[in-house]
Amino acid sequence: MKTYFPKVDRIAYEGPDSRNPMAFRHYNPDEEVMGKPMREHLRFAVCFWHTFKGLGADPFGPGSMIREWLQPDDPMDAARETMHAAFEFFTKLGVEFWCFHDRDIAPEAGGDLAETNRRLDEIVDLAEQLQNDRGMKLLWGTTNAFSNRRFMAGASTNPSPEVFAWAGAQVKKAMELTHRLGGEGYVFWGGREGYETLLNTDLKRETDHLARFLHMAVDYKKKLGFKGPLYIEPKPKEPTKHQYDFDAQSVHGFLVKNGLDREFLLNIEANHATLAMHDFQHELEYAAANGMLGSVDANIGDLLLGWDTDQFPTSIYDATRAMYTILRSGGFTTGGLNFDAHVRRQSIDPEDLFYGHVAGMDTFARALKAAANMIADGVFADFVKQRYAGWDGEFGRRIENGELGFEELEAHVLEHGEPELQSGRQEMLEHRFNDYV
Amino acid sequence: MKTYFPKVDRIAYEGPDSRNPMAFRHYNPDEEVMGKPMREHLRFAVCFWHTFKGLGADPFGPGSMIREWLQPDDPMDAARETMHAAFEFFTKLGVEFWCFHDRDIAPEAGGDLAETNRRLDEIVDLAEQLQNDRGMKLLWGTTNAFSNRRFMAGASTNPSPEVFAWAGAQVKKAMELTHRLGGEGYVFWGGREGYETLLNTDLKRETDHLARFLHMAVDYKKKLGFKGPLYIEPKPKEPTKHQYDFDAQSVHGFLVKNGLDREFLLNIEANHATLAMHDFQHELEYAAANGMLGSVDANIGDLLLGWDTDQFPTSIYDATRAMYTILRSGGFTTGGLNFDAHVRRQSIDPEDLFYGHVAGMDTFARALKAAANMIADGVFADFVKQRYAGWDGEFGRRIENGELGFEELEAHVLEHGEPELQSGRQEMLEHRFNDYV
Amino acid sequence: MKTYFPKVDRIAYEGPDSRNPMAFRHYNPDEEVMGKPMREHLRFAVCFWHTFKGLGADPFGPGSMIREWLQPDDPMDAARETMHAAFEFFTKLGVEFWCFHDRDIAPEAGGDLAETNRRLDEIVDLAEQLQNDRGMKLLWGTTNAFSNRRFMAGASTNPSPEVFAWAGAQVKKAMELTHRLGGEGYVFWGGREGYETLLNTDLKRETDHLARFLHMAVDYKKKLGFKGPLYIEPKPKEPTKHQYDFDAQSVHGFLVKNGLDREFLLNIEANHATLAMHDFQHELEYAAANGMLGSVDANIGDLLLGWDTDQFPTSIYDATRAMYTILRSGGFTTGGLNFDAHVRRQSIDPEDLFYGHVAGMDTFARALKAAANMIADGVFADFVKQRYAGWDGEFGRRIENGELGFEELEAHVLEHGEPELQSGRQEMLEHRFNDYV
Amino acid sequence: MKTYFPKVDRIAYEGPDSRNPMAFRHYNPDEEVMGKPMREHLRFAVCFWHTFKGLGADPFGPGSMIREWLQPDDPMDAARETMHAAFEFFTKLGVEFWCFHDRDIAPEAGGDLAETNRRLDEIVDLAEQLQNDRGMKLLWGTTNAFSNRRFMAGASTNPSPEVFAWAGAQVKKAMELTHRLGGEGYVFWGGREGYETLLNTDLKRETDHLARFLHMAVDYKKKLGFKGPLYIEPKPKEPTKHQYDFDAQSVHGFLVKNGLDREFLLNIEANHATLAMHDFQHELEYAAANGMLGSVDANIGDLLLGWDTDQFPTSIYDATRAMYTILRSGGFTTGGLNFDAHVRRQSIDPEDLFYGHVAGMDTFARALKAAANMIADGVFADFVKQRYAGWDGEFGRRIENGELGFEELEAHVLEHGEPELQSGRQEMLEHRFNDYV
């Protein structure tokens, strides 16, 4: 049987003192943390697009990587080889989940949707068999409705209903395939749902169409009997100047306004958070506080660069803060940590794909343990509880319950005068946080 | 009678060829545009805080300006002189509206709220008399619940209900004074409603308290019989790391979620828009599309700087795009263009206050005429209409009406195949836009 | 004879009232401004890469445009057709200059440099003939040493001397071709001269190699007898995380340090300026103040986006400020305004290429006239002169001449005390500037 | 004897398992690292301005902190108390160095320079005595020539030579005092050396004056017999729109151009680096590579905010990268780690000043040990050496020596063809770096 990663064996856990770059120092899948194996907490997924189809291209040059699985001239042959390479990779890495876009796994047949769908069916047959053989699961599926030129002005927010129809047809099929592969969720990332210039845009009509489209998706999900959640993944800009799904709060508000907030959860991506000028943890915390936290695209951006760099997550800080929020919100159910990350243009060897994933998995494994320790020690939770203690008293409780109005507040102030102030202790807390890193 | 601007007479309209820097070249208050005098379209307001209390201080030095009206040792004497100077300025500039925070106009008496309120009453007596004498109106009032150290951790989102009470007492009084002065609206700008670090913050509890506070404001407004709108002014950051009222869409979603969207409108500030990484026009367009456009803080930021520079608006581009959206949305009713702008630290002469306002008013006057021409010519509206024409056809209409689902869309695509694509024509439209500048 | 733009005739000047989008409203080539025809001031050039080879691709999708001239299967046939299309475009647009990279005009033959160079010679034969036929000139030539995967880690700053050698060989040939085509200059844009992470980088060695490479270029230029200037085009980031040619001042300092500042001038790009967090005019002003202003890449970025958008310049503000600096520095000699800009992904029609260029040319034509008026009126120059008048007095002159030291300054202060301060008048000046827009 | 920090004892090292927030977990001053005690490596300094004079003010409110040492009505009494409080703090914290601006330590007497200088002398007498009593040293002194309104348009780059003279007189005195206190260096931070708008600015004349001023400083240093280095501290913006000392490379180039590079070193501030869109380590690496690394202002900014937040450094990542560069460049000689940081507005207790410094010191202590381990293991240095190995071979060496030109390079390529490419291994290296954090 053909192997695409002959230099790599199954990645093993060797402990923190190992210096073997092809081993885990921290991710020990069956080690229990807070009463559950690490792998059940972290639910790592490999993304198909960046890992197997990405070649290091950027706006200043075509791909730098030469992948054996993409060498066949016939695109369906290449698609089959790529799927085999992917499952070899998943198995050697030791993850349980993967994610894909429809157009990643099978080549489009131009404007012939029937043939495109037939190709998809064929590749999904293969994927299904490989899933069964290797014990792999699909974290979520999604649609690429942004690369083809027909979507240059958006998919569901396109000025043309003809293109809206294409988007709908495509999501329909991708939802069916996701369902068939036992996918635990389905993601909507906005792609080109946004605008380039208001001079040619009807913002209201476009966003109304977006809501309509999401309602159709909910309807079809029910018809299909798909039980997993639908996720929306916010992003503020890129490729368009303004993306309608700007950030967690924008998307949440949009869903509430359109009666959709019970039908969707959020898929939070770290790099999209920072492009929206938010900390990754902020987006997670907003989602958790509003019952909208679904899944995570685990990567990291470079805050000094203004585009989506989708790097492998190697910051213990960011990952620990993220896991702290995720654990406190109850942890993942259907969601997980999908590595929406790609190796750098200069990381041209197939082995670099392993180095990137091992780095990300070890980072989140350390973060999981650090966050669990933070929760066990209770230092931060206790500090917060004490800081807001006034709200648990009589006066605070009555405000929260809606028993008081401005007149009562004024009377209270006239009686009690200036309140005592307490330090926010940010420096002490940041230092304390370092004890966990 | 004492004069504070002895070198300046009433600013007159002298037409575009004038080179007198103390004259309007474009703002001709009674000139009709689209059937209404310019002043009724633009509803210019001068803000009290920057114009009369701002002295050019920045984080690297105290104020550079020496204002005659602030020289008295007794703070109430200074407050009275400042009010007189303000009305001299309003009259000479020829605006009809002003805006203020409670703490701008009268000095706080430490923790003695009763005395603070007494001082406010006294100064408001003077303001009321001056309004009547000069035919001035109050565009809106507001509260400064962010400068005093008691609000260092927020007002309605403070960890202490005692501080929440202070904020409530203060808004109550400021609403009463606004009502008494015939204010046409009342503004909530978030001040320090946000957080510095999630390590010490309960985001959910804080935002729930914010909603509670806004409900109290609605209740008290009704009790008071105040008929004007309540506005929320979004800002994404500064002074806090994260401000809860991030941008127009965030605030709108928050209001919808909390059943408050019928009770509030938005006050959009240009510089806050760009700090949120949005074009000014985007924020206006979002607000207009959602029926939330109330009033405008007319200033401009420097997009290469990362803080709120609050410069006087002198970009014909930005102002024209703004007026185009405002006019298409029906124009201002209770709202207007408040100059939330201050002269630069080096613009130390009292005359510079006039130069700044004249610049801003001429800029928006040109913008008003340009936007009216754009509407009259219909070039952009026609282009947009044609671009979305498919949605006015049978197929588009049925999608919009909710008659079709994914299955019908798929059938449509299988039948019709690849749609024809049309150019977005951005370069042509941008060039065309220059014809109006 | 084949035509690639059948719907477009020679673009004519029709005056400011024209509403024909395929006509100039402001660019009237032979109209005199400050004693010289507009075309001699502006020296517009069309860039080959974006205009004829760019297809609207971005990181989220391949090209959206289908160009007739790129349809031939044989890459040399396509190269020939593209050159013909280019000259048809130049002629119809009415520009006198063009610019190219070596790899734009002829396809590379893999690792066979001899064959690659042969192809270049063949295409340059055609270009030379077309230049002669149409009366076109080459503003400058340059090398693409960044798209091919061999340059993934830089060209002259590559960790491998083998790649350095490829860069040298490629520049050698491109300089020869530029010389042969009568190019008026030769540009070095850094491409991937920079780094992704300091973890794998020897910054000192790389920048020393860059200096070495530039010395080689100077030597070869002399040997070749090429008389035009060598330009360096600064850019701070993208594609690499840090580009060594960060901005005008960085590059100038680097050249001075390495004894190269007499051998190079700067080619300032508007969008690169803003990526470096500078106004376009700042970069020009820095270059002019240091005798380093050579040529300009005329485009514009979106300051709310963090990547090089290379849009056609349509801001009268930015263009006027640029022309004001350029005119005051004496205007272009060998340099000019090269449109390093591309139409948006949705501007898919060949006509959009004309719309973009017409927009840019009209914008700079308006800017030229505005800047000439600013100079003629002398308002700003007079203000500046008066503001610094102290330096033209005895005391200022002696400081400038190096006659005084800290002791004399201290004595002066002890004698004269506090100086009088004058307003910087920024608001008045910005308003006054609007009179010219 | 009066104490200002009664709740705090001498901060002791208690080891990594301590949970006492008033103890060091990592900074153990006499512990040897690479053959030298930690304190000699790190040379921590406390800055006078933020720590003792900063009260948490920001553009939206005056100070929130109430410091006992600033309560006296007479400013000279307050100055004396503040100096006592400072030395109590230094001693309890266990640092050896401090830093100050002239205007921090003694109040200015308006325009009476003689009296201002007399006050300075008096306070410096006290400081000298306290230094001797406590065994403290001065890392460096500097001048505040930016807060007083006379410097609103810059100090040495002011449009008026009268203000230039004030700056000179002030630096003269500050250099004398620094010398008298045994200061190991003297810093120039640009303050308002920059511009707000080019409309009123003569950039060339201003930067020429800056060079003149620096020459005067060199002359006076020699006259005074001061042996320590002069440092320039780059910053790109804030308070001005454009600061002339933009970043390390800009300043270096400016110094070279003006024949000053042998007379100055750089004082690199972390937060200024990121405001210039550079990593902190980049600025250090640039300085080190060019022999310009002098001292460090150790703080950290928030990359999602656009202003100088000057937070206490708590990122092990940034600190480790910084120490790695500092150690490889030979470590500090006259320079050190000055905490140019201030506690947040909500950190109102005097104890928070200790928490902030302890956090920063522990962070750099961890970083020192991590960087020393990185150097001992040699992983990164070996990787870099191997990556550039080609340059140590015959062909590379000849290029570096200037023996080859473009013709030889071309011949080499024609003979050898396509080079082999090697992976940049960024992901593996980032993962490896995490082993040291």
mmCIF file of C-alpha atoms in Angstrom, chain C residues 186-383:
data_model
loop_
_atom_site.group_PDB
_atom_site.id
_atom_site.type_symbol
_atom_site.label_atom_id
_atom_site.label_comp_id
_atom_site.label_asym_id
_atom_site.label_seq_id
_atom_site.Cartn_x
_atom_site.Cartn_y
_atom_site.Cartn_z
ATOM 1 C CA TYR C 186 15.462 50.493 -13.064
ATOM 2 C CA VAL C 187 13.555 49.504 -9.918
ATOM 3 C CA PHE C 188 14.398 47.241 -6.994
ATOM 4 C CA TRP C 189 11.353 46.235 -4.995
ATOM 5 C CA GLY C 190 12.202 43.998 -2.092
ATOM 6 C CA GLY C 191 9.851 41.110 -2.901
ATOM 7 C CA ARG C 192 10.757 38.585 -0.230
ATOM 8 C CA GLU C 193 13.829 40.428 1.082
ATOM 9 C CA GLY C 194 12.883 40.153 4.711
ATOM 10 C CA TYR C 195 12.061 37.415 7.169
ATOM 11 C CA GLU C 196 9.196 35.359 8.565
ATOM 12 C CA THR C 197 10.635 34.586 11.987
ATOM 13 C CA LEU C 198 13.828 35.583 13.763
ATOM 14 C CA LEU C 199 14.060 32.009 15.030
ATOM 15 C CA ASN C 200 15.584 30.925 11.728
ATOM 16 C CA THR C 201 17.111 34.199 10.533
ATOM 17 C CA ASP C 202 20.528 35.844 10.590
ATOM 18 C CA LEU C 203 19.389 39.427 10.163
ATOM 19 C CA LYS C 204 22.854 40.898 10.026
ATOM 20 C CA ARG C 205 24.155 38.531 7.422
ATOM 21 C CA GLU C 206 21.060 38.939 5.263
ATOM 22 C CA THR C 207 21.207 42.722 5.258
ATOM 23 C CA ASP C 208 24.931 42.671 4.542
ATOM 24 C CA HIS C 209 24.192 40.499 1.525
ATOM 25 C CA LEU C 210 21.544 42.947 0.407
ATOM 26 C CA ALA C 211 24.128 45.739 0.446
ATOM 27 C CA ARG C 212 26.577 43.564 -1.440
ATOM 28 C CA PHE C 213 23.942 42.847 -4.063
ATOM 29 C CA LEU C 214 23.174 46.524 -4.554
ATOM 30 C CA HIS C 215 26.864 47.266 -4.992
ATOM 31 C CA MET C 216 26.988 44.600 -7.702
ATOM 32 C CA ALA C 217 24.024 46.260 -9.391
ATOM 33 C CA VAL C 218 25.789 49.617 -9.376
ATOM 34 C CA ASP C 219 28.920 48.026 -10.817
ATOM 35 C CA TYR C 220 27.010 46.291 -13.555
ATOM 36 C CA LYS C 221 25.001 49.369 -14.403
ATOM 37 C CA LYS C 222 28.240 51.225 -15.033
ATOM 38 C CA LYS C 223 29.688 48.416 -17.075
ATOM 39 C CA LEU C 224 26.521 48.313 -19.156
ATOM 40 C CA GLY C 225 26.573 52.053 -19.688
ATOM 41 C CA PHE C 226 23.037 52.404 -18.370
ATOM 42 C CA LYS C 227 22.558 56.036 -17.429
ATOM 43 C CA GLY C 228 19.166 55.989 -15.747
ATOM 44 C CA PRO C 229 18.801 55.919 -11.997
ATOM 45 C CA LEU C 230 18.397 52.829 -9.881
ATOM 46 C CA TYR C 231 15.368 53.098 -7.626
ATOM 47 C CA ILE C 232 14.498 51.272 -4.425
ATOM 48 C CA GLU C 233 10.842 50.892 -3.578
ATOM 49 C CA PRO C 234 10.172 50.636 0.149
ATOM 50 C CA LYS C 235 7.537 48.351 1.626
ATOM 51 C CA PRO C 236 7.242 47.413 5.283
ATOM 52 C CA LYS C 237 5.634 43.979 5.207
ATOM 53 C CA GLU C 238 3.838 41.578 2.888
ATOM 54 C CA PRO C 239 4.683 39.074 1.641
ATOM 55 C CA THR C 240 7.195 38.694 4.501
ATOM 56 C CA LYS C 241 6.488 39.584 8.088
ATOM 57 C CA HIS C 242 9.274 42.157 8.022
ATOM 58 C CA GLN C 243 10.645 43.599 4.814
ATOM 59 C CA TYR C 244 14.106 45.096 5.052
ATOM 60 C CA ASP C 245 13.160 48.068 2.847
ATOM 61 C CA PHE C 246 10.601 49.166 5.449
ATOM 62 C CA ASP C 247 10.050 52.802 4.461
ATOM 63 C CA ALA C 248 11.774 55.770 2.864
ATOM 64 C CA GLN C 249 13.800 56.681 5.910
ATOM 65 C CA SER C 250 14.898 53.118 6.614
ATOM 66 C CA VAL C 251 16.022 52.614 3.040
ATOM 67 C CA HIS C 252 17.793 55.959 2.938
ATOM 68 C CA GLY C 253 19.654 55.187 6.153
ATOM 69 C CA PHE C 254 20.622 51.772 4.829
ATOM 70 C CA LEU C 255 21.979 53.295 1.645
ATOM 71 C CA VAL C 256 23.944 55.944 3.535
ATOM 72 C CA LYS C 257 25.405 53.362 5.893
ATOM 73 C CA ASN C 258 26.541 51.274 2.947
ATOM 74 C CA GLY C 259 27.880 54.098 0.823
ATOM 75 C CA LEU C 260 25.113 53.689 -1.724
ATOM 76 C CA ASP C 261 22.996 56.809 -1.289
ATOM 77 C CA ARG C 262 24.486 58.561 -4.299
ATOM 78 C CA GLU C 263 23.667 55.606 -6.505
ATOM 79 C CA PHE C 264 19.975 55.139 -5.756
ATOM 80 C CA LEU C 265 16.771 57.123 -5.603
ATOM 81 C CA LEU C 266 13.466 56.079 -4.113
ATOM 82 C CA ASN C 267 10.363 54.864 -5.881
ATOM 83 C CA ILE C 268 7.576 55.733 -3.457
ATOM 84 C CA GLU C 269 4.355 53.732 -3.541
ATOM 85 C CA ALA C 270 1.278 55.206 -1.912
ATOM 86 C CA ASN C 271 -0.072 51.937 -0.552
ATOM 87 C CA HIS C 272 3.311 50.870 0.796
ATOM 88 C CA ALA C 273 3.491 54.182 2.626
ATOM 89 C CA THR C 274 0.237 53.557 4.429
ATOM 90 C CA LEU C 275 1.161 49.961 5.235
ATOM 91 C CA ALA C 276 4.170 51.509 7.001
ATOM 92 C CA MET C 277 1.710 53.726 8.903
ATOM 93 C CA HIS C 278 2.793 56.854 7.037
ATOM 94 C CA ASP C 279 0.806 59.226 4.875
ATOM 95 C CA PHE C 280 1.770 58.955 1.220
ATOM 96 C CA GLN C 281 2.862 62.582 1.326
ATOM 97 C CA HIS C 282 5.116 61.915 4.293
ATOM 98 C CA GLU C 283 7.144 59.427 2.321
ATOM 99 C CA LEU C 284 7.430 61.814 -0.614
ATOM 100 C CA GLU C 285 8.348 64.696 1.643
ATOM 101 C CA TYR C 286 11.009 62.653 3.400
ATOM 102 C CA ALA C 287 12.449 61.598 0.044
ATOM 103 C CA ALA C 288 12.362 65.128 -1.328
ATOM 104 C CA ALA C 289 13.936 66.632 1.792
ATOM 105 C CA ASN C 290 16.827 64.219 1.414
ATOM 106 C CA GLY C 291 17.291 64.487 -2.340
ATOM 107 C CA MET C 292 16.055 60.957 -2.833
ATOM 108 C CA LEU C 293 12.745 61.413 -4.679
ATOM 109 C CA GLY C 294 12.852 59.475 -7.907
ATOM 110 C CA SER C 295 9.560 58.048 -9.065
ATOM 111 C CA VAL C 296 6.112 57.134 -7.798
ATOM 112 C CA ASP C 297 3.895 54.068 -7.798
ATOM 113 C CA ALA C 298 0.539 55.771 -7.946
ATOM 114 C CA ASN C 299 -2.148 53.763 -6.258
ATOM 115 C CA ILE C 300 -4.069 53.878 -3.027
ATOM 116 C CA GLY C 301 -4.784 51.480 -0.194
ATOM 117 C CA ASP C 302 -7.718 51.084 2.115
ATOM 118 C CA LEU C 303 -6.527 52.266 5.506
ATOM 119 C CA LEU C 304 -9.042 50.039 7.246
ATOM 120 C CA LEU C 305 -7.565 46.954 5.611
ATOM 121 C CA GLY C 306 -4.158 45.584 6.476
ATOM 122 C CA TRP C 307 -2.857 44.456 3.125
ATOM 123 C CA ASP C 308 -1.719 45.991 -0.139
ATOM 124 C CA THR C 309 -4.955 46.583 -2.011
ATOM 125 C CA ASP C 310 -3.270 48.485 -4.867
ATOM 126 C CA GLN C 311 -6.433 50.329 -5.827
ATOM 127 C CA PHE C 312 -6.534 52.978 -8.525
ATOM 128 C CA PRO C 313 -5.883 56.367 -6.940
ATOM 129 C CA THR C 314 -9.115 58.342 -6.738
ATOM 130 C CA SER C 315 -8.500 60.545 -3.719
ATOM 131 C CA ILE C 316 -8.076 64.149 -4.772
ATOM 132 C CA TYR C 317 -6.698 64.844 -1.295
ATOM 133 C CA ASP C 318 -3.888 62.352 -1.392
ATOM 134 C CA ALA C 319 -3.019 63.117 -4.994
ATOM 135 C CA THR C 320 -2.972 66.871 -4.399
ATOM 136 C CA ARG C 321 -0.731 66.570 -1.369
ATOM 137 C CA ALA C 322 1.556 64.307 -3.386
ATOM 138 C CA MET C 323 1.736 66.650 -6.359
ATOM 139 C CA TYR C 324 2.366 69.590 -4.043
ATOM 140 C CA THR C 325 5.485 67.882 -2.713
ATOM 141 C CA ILE C 326 6.556 66.648 -6.128
ATOM 142 C CA LEU C 327 6.200 70.073 -7.755
ATOM 143 C CA ARG C 328 8.006 71.845 -4.925
ATOM 144 C CA SER C 329 10.858 69.370 -5.215
ATOM 145 C CA GLY C 330 11.257 70.261 -8.892
ATOM 146 C CA GLY C 331 8.985 67.673 -10.490
ATOM 147 C CA PHE C 332 9.896 64.419 -12.139
ATOM 148 C CA THR C 333 13.009 64.079 -14.289
ATOM 149 C CA THR C 334 13.474 60.399 -15.096
ATOM 150 C CA GLY C 335 10.604 59.283 -12.881
ATOM 151 C CA GLY C 336 6.867 59.417 -13.353
ATOM 152 C CA LEU C 337 3.530 58.178 -12.091
ATOM 153 C CA ASN C 338 3.301 54.459 -12.653
ATOM 154 C CA PHE C 339 -0.114 52.985 -11.896
ATOM 155 C CA ASP C 340 0.838 50.053 -9.733
ATOM 156 C CA ALA C 341 -2.863 49.373 -9.356
ATOM 157 C CA HIS C 342 -5.297 46.716 -10.379
ATOM 158 C CA VAL C 343 -9.017 46.652 -10.884
ATOM 159 C CA ARG C 344 -11.071 44.883 -8.232
ATOM 160 C CA ARG C 345 -11.892 41.196 -8.519
ATOM 161 C CA GLN C 346 -15.437 42.063 -9.558
ATOM 162 C CA SER C 347 -14.348 44.485 -12.313
ATOM 163 C CA ILE C 348 -14.141 41.690 -14.820
ATOM 164 C CA ASP C 349 -14.607 43.483 -18.129
ATOM 165 C CA PRO C 350 -11.666 44.667 -20.241
ATOM 166 C CA GLU C 351 -13.352 48.081 -20.199
ATOM 167 C CA ASP C 352 -12.799 48.234 -16.439
ATOM 168 C CA LEU C 353 -9.073 48.475 -17.114
ATOM 169 C CA PHE C 354 -9.786 51.733 -18.913
ATOM 170 C CA TYR C 355 -12.142 52.994 -16.217
ATOM 171 C CA GLY C 356 -9.487 52.453 -13.589
ATOM 172 C CA HIS C 357 -6.752 54.228 -15.503
ATOM 173 C CA VAL C 358 -8.991 57.097 -16.566
ATOM 174 C CA ALA C 359 -10.009 57.568 -12.944
ATOM 175 C CA GLY C 360 -6.394 57.632 -11.821
ATOM 176 C CA MET C 361 -5.280 59.985 -14.565
ATOM 177 C CA ASP C 362 -8.125 62.427 -14.004
ATOM 178 C CA THR C 363 -7.449 62.347 -10.289
ATOM 179 C CA PHE C 364 -3.804 63.277 -10.760
ATOM 180 C CA ALA C 365 -4.671 65.865 -13.389
ATOM 181 C CA ARG C 366 -6.976 67.614 -10.912
ATOM 182 C CA ALA C 367 -4.277 67.244 -8.288
ATOM 183 C CA LEU C 368 -1.646 68.788 -10.526
ATOM 184 C CA LYS C 369 -3.795 71.831 -11.142
ATOM 185 C CA ALA C 370 -4.714 72.124 -7.486
ATOM 186 C CA ALA C 371 -1.101 71.874 -6.387
ATOM 187 C CA ALA C 372 -0.032 74.419 -8.972
ATOM 188 C CA ASN C 373 -2.665 76.787 -7.616
ATOM 189 C CA MET C 374 -1.439 76.205 -4.087
ATOM 190 C CA ILE C 375 2.056 77.108 -5.175
ATOM 191 C CA ALA C 376 0.909 80.124 -7.158
ATOM 192 C CA ASP C 377 -1.111 81.467 -4.231
ATOM 193 C CA GLY C 378 1.701 80.770 -1.821
ATOM 194 C CA VAL C 379 -0.649 80.528 1.143
ATOM 195 C CA PHE C 380 0.963 77.492 2.682
ATOM 196 C CA ALA C 381 4.534 78.350 1.807
ATOM 197 C CA ASP C 382 4.066 81.826 3.266
ATOM 198 C CA PHE C 383 2.571 80.438 6.426
#
